[in-house]
JSON list of C-alpha atoms in Angstrom, two decimals:
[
{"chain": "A", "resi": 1, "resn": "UNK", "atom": "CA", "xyz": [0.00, 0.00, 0.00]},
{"chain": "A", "resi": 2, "resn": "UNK", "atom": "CA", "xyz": [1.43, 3.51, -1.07]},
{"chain": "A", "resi": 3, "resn": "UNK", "atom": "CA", "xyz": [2.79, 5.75, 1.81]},
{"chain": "A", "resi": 4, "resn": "UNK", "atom": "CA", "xyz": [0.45, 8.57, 0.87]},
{"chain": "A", "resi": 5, "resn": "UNK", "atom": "CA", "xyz": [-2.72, 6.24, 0.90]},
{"chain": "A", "resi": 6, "resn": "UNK", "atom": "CA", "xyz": [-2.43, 5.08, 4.19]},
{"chain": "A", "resi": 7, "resn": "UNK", "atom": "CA", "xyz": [-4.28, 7.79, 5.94]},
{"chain": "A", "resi": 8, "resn": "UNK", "atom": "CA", "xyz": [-7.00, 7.37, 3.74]},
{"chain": "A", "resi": 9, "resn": "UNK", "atom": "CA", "xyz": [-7.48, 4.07, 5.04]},
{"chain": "A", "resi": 10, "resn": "UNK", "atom": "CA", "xyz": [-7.99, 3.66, 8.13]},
{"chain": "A", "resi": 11, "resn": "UNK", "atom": "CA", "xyz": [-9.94, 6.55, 10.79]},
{"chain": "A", "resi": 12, "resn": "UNK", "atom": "CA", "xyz": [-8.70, 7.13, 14.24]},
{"chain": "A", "resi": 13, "resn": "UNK", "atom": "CA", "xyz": [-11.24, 4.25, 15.51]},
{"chain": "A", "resi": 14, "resn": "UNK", "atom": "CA", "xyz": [-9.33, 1.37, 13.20]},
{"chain": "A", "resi": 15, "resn": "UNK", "atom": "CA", "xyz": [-12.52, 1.72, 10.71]},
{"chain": "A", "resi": 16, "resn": "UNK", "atom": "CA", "xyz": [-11.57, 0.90, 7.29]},
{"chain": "A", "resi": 17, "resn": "UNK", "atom": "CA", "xyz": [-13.53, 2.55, 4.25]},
{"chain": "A", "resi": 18, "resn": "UNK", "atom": "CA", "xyz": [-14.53, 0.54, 1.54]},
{"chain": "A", "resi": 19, "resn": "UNK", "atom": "CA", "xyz": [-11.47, 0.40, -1.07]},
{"chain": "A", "resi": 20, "resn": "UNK", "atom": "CA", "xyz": [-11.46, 0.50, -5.10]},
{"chain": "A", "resi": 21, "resn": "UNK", "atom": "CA", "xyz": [-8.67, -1.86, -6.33]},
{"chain": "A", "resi": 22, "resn": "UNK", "atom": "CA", "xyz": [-6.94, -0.84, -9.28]},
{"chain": "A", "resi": 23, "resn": "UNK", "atom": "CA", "xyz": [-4.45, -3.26, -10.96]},
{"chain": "A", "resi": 24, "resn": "UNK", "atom": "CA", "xyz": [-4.54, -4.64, -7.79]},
{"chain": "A", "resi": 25, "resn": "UNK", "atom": "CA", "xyz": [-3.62, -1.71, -5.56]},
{"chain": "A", "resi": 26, "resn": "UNK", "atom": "CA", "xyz": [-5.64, 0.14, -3.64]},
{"chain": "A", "resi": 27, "resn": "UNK", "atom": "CA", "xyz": [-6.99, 3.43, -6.00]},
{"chain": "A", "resi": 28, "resn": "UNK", "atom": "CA", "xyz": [-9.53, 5.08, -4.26]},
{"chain": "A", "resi": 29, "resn": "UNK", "atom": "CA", "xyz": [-11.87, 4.62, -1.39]},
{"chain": "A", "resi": 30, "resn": "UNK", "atom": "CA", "xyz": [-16.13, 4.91, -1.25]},
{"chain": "A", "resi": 31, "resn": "UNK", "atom": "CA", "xyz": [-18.03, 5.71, 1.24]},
{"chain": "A", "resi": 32, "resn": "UNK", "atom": "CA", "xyz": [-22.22, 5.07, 0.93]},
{"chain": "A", "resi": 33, "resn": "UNK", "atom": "CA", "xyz": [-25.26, 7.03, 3.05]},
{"chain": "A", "resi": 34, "resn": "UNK", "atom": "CA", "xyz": [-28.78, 6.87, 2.19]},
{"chain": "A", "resi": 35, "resn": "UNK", "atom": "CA", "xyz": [-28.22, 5.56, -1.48]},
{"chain": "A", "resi": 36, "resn": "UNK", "atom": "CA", "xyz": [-24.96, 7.75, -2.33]},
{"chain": "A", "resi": 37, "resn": "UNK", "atom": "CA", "xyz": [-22.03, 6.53, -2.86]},
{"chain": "A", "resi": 38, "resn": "UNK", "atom": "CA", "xyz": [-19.20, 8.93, -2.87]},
{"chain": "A", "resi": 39, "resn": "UNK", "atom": "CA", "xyz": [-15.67, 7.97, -4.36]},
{"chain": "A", "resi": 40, "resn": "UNK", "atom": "CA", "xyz": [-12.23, 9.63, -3.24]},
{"chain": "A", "resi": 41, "resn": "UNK", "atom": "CA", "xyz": [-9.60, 8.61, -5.43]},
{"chain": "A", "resi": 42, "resn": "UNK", "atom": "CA", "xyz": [-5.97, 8.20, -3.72]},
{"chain": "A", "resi": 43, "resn": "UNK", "atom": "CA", "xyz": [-4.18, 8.90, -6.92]},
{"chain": "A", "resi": 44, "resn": "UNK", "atom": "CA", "xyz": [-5.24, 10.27, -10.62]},
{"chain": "A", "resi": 45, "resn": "UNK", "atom": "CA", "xyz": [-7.27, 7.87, -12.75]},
{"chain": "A", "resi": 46, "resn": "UNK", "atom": "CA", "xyz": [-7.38, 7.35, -16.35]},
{"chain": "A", "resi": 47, "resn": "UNK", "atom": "CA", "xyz": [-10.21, 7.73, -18.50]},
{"chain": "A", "resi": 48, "resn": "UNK", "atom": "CA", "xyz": [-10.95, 4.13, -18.58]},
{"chain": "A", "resi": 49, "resn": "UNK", "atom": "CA", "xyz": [-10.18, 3.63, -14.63]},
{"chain": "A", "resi": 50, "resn": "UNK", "atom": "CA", "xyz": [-12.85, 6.36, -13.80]},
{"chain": "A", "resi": 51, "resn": "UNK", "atom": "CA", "xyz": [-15.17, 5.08, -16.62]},
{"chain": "A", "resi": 52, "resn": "UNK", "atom": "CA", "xyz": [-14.99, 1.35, -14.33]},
{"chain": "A", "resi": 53, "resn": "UNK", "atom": "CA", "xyz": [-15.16, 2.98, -11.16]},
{"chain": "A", "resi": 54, "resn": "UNK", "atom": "CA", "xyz": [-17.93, 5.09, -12.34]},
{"chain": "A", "resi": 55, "resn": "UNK", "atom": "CA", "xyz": [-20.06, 2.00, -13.65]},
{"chain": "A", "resi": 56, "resn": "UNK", "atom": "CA", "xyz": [-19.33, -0.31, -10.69]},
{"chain": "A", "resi": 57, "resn": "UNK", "atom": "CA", "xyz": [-20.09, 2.78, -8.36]},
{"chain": "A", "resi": 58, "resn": "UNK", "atom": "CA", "xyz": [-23.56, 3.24, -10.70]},
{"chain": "A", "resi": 59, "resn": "UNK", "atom": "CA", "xyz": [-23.98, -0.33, -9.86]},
{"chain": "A", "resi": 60, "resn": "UNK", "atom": "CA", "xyz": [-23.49, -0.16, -5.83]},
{"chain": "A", "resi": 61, "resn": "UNK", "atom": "CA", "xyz": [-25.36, 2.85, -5.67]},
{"chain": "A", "resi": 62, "resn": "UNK", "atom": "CA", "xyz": [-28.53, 1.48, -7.20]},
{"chain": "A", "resi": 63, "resn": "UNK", "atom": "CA", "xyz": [-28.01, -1.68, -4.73]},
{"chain": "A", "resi": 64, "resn": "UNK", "atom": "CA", "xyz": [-27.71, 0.21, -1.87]},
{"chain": "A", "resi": 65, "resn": "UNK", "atom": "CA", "xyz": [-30.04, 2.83, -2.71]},
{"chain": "A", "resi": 66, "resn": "UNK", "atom": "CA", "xyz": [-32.63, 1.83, -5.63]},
{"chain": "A", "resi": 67, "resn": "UNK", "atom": "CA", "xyz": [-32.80, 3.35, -9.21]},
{"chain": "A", "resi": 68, "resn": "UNK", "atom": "CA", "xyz": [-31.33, 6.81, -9.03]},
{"chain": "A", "resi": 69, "resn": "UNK", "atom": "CA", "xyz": [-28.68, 5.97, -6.24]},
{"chain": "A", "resi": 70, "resn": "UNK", "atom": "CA", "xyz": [-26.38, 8.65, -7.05]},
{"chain": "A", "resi": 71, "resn": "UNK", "atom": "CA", "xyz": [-22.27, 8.23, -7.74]},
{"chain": "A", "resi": 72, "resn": "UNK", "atom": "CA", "xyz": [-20.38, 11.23, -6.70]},
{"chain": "A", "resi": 73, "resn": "UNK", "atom": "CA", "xyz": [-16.67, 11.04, -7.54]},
{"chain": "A", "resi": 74, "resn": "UNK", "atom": "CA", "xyz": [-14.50, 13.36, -5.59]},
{"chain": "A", "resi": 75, "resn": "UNK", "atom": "CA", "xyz": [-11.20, 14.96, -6.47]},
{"chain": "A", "resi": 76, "resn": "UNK", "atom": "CA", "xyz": [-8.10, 13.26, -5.64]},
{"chain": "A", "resi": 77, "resn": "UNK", "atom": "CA", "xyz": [-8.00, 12.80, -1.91]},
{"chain": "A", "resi": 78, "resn": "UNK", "atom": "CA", "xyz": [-5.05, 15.82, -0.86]}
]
């Protein structure tokens, strides 16, 4: 796991977000409330990484939250 990511992952109580893997590495992290599901990525993604994260997100949202979940993704996590 990248130096710079680590924060990212874990809060003060030892929670751990939910993680996107990318190549196998940890690439950004979600977070879901009442149906959205908001995605901070760790690093910069390409145009087909966010077009996979956004379509899996899509996916989870409408899981979690019915048709019309909503997909927010962030800027890249400072």
């Amino acid at each position: 796991m990248p130096r710079e990511a680590r924060p990212h992952l874990f809060s003060k109580n030892g929670l751990v977000p939910g993680t996107v893997l990318l190549d196998g590495f940890v690439g950004a992290v979600w977070r879901a409330e009442k149906g959205i599901v908001t995605v901070t990525p760790l690093r910069g993604l390409t145009g087909a990484e966010r077009s996979e994260v956004e379509a899996e997100g899509t996916r989870l949202a409408e899981f979690l939250g019915g048709p019309g979940g909503e997909l927010p993704v962030g800027p890249v996590a400072a």
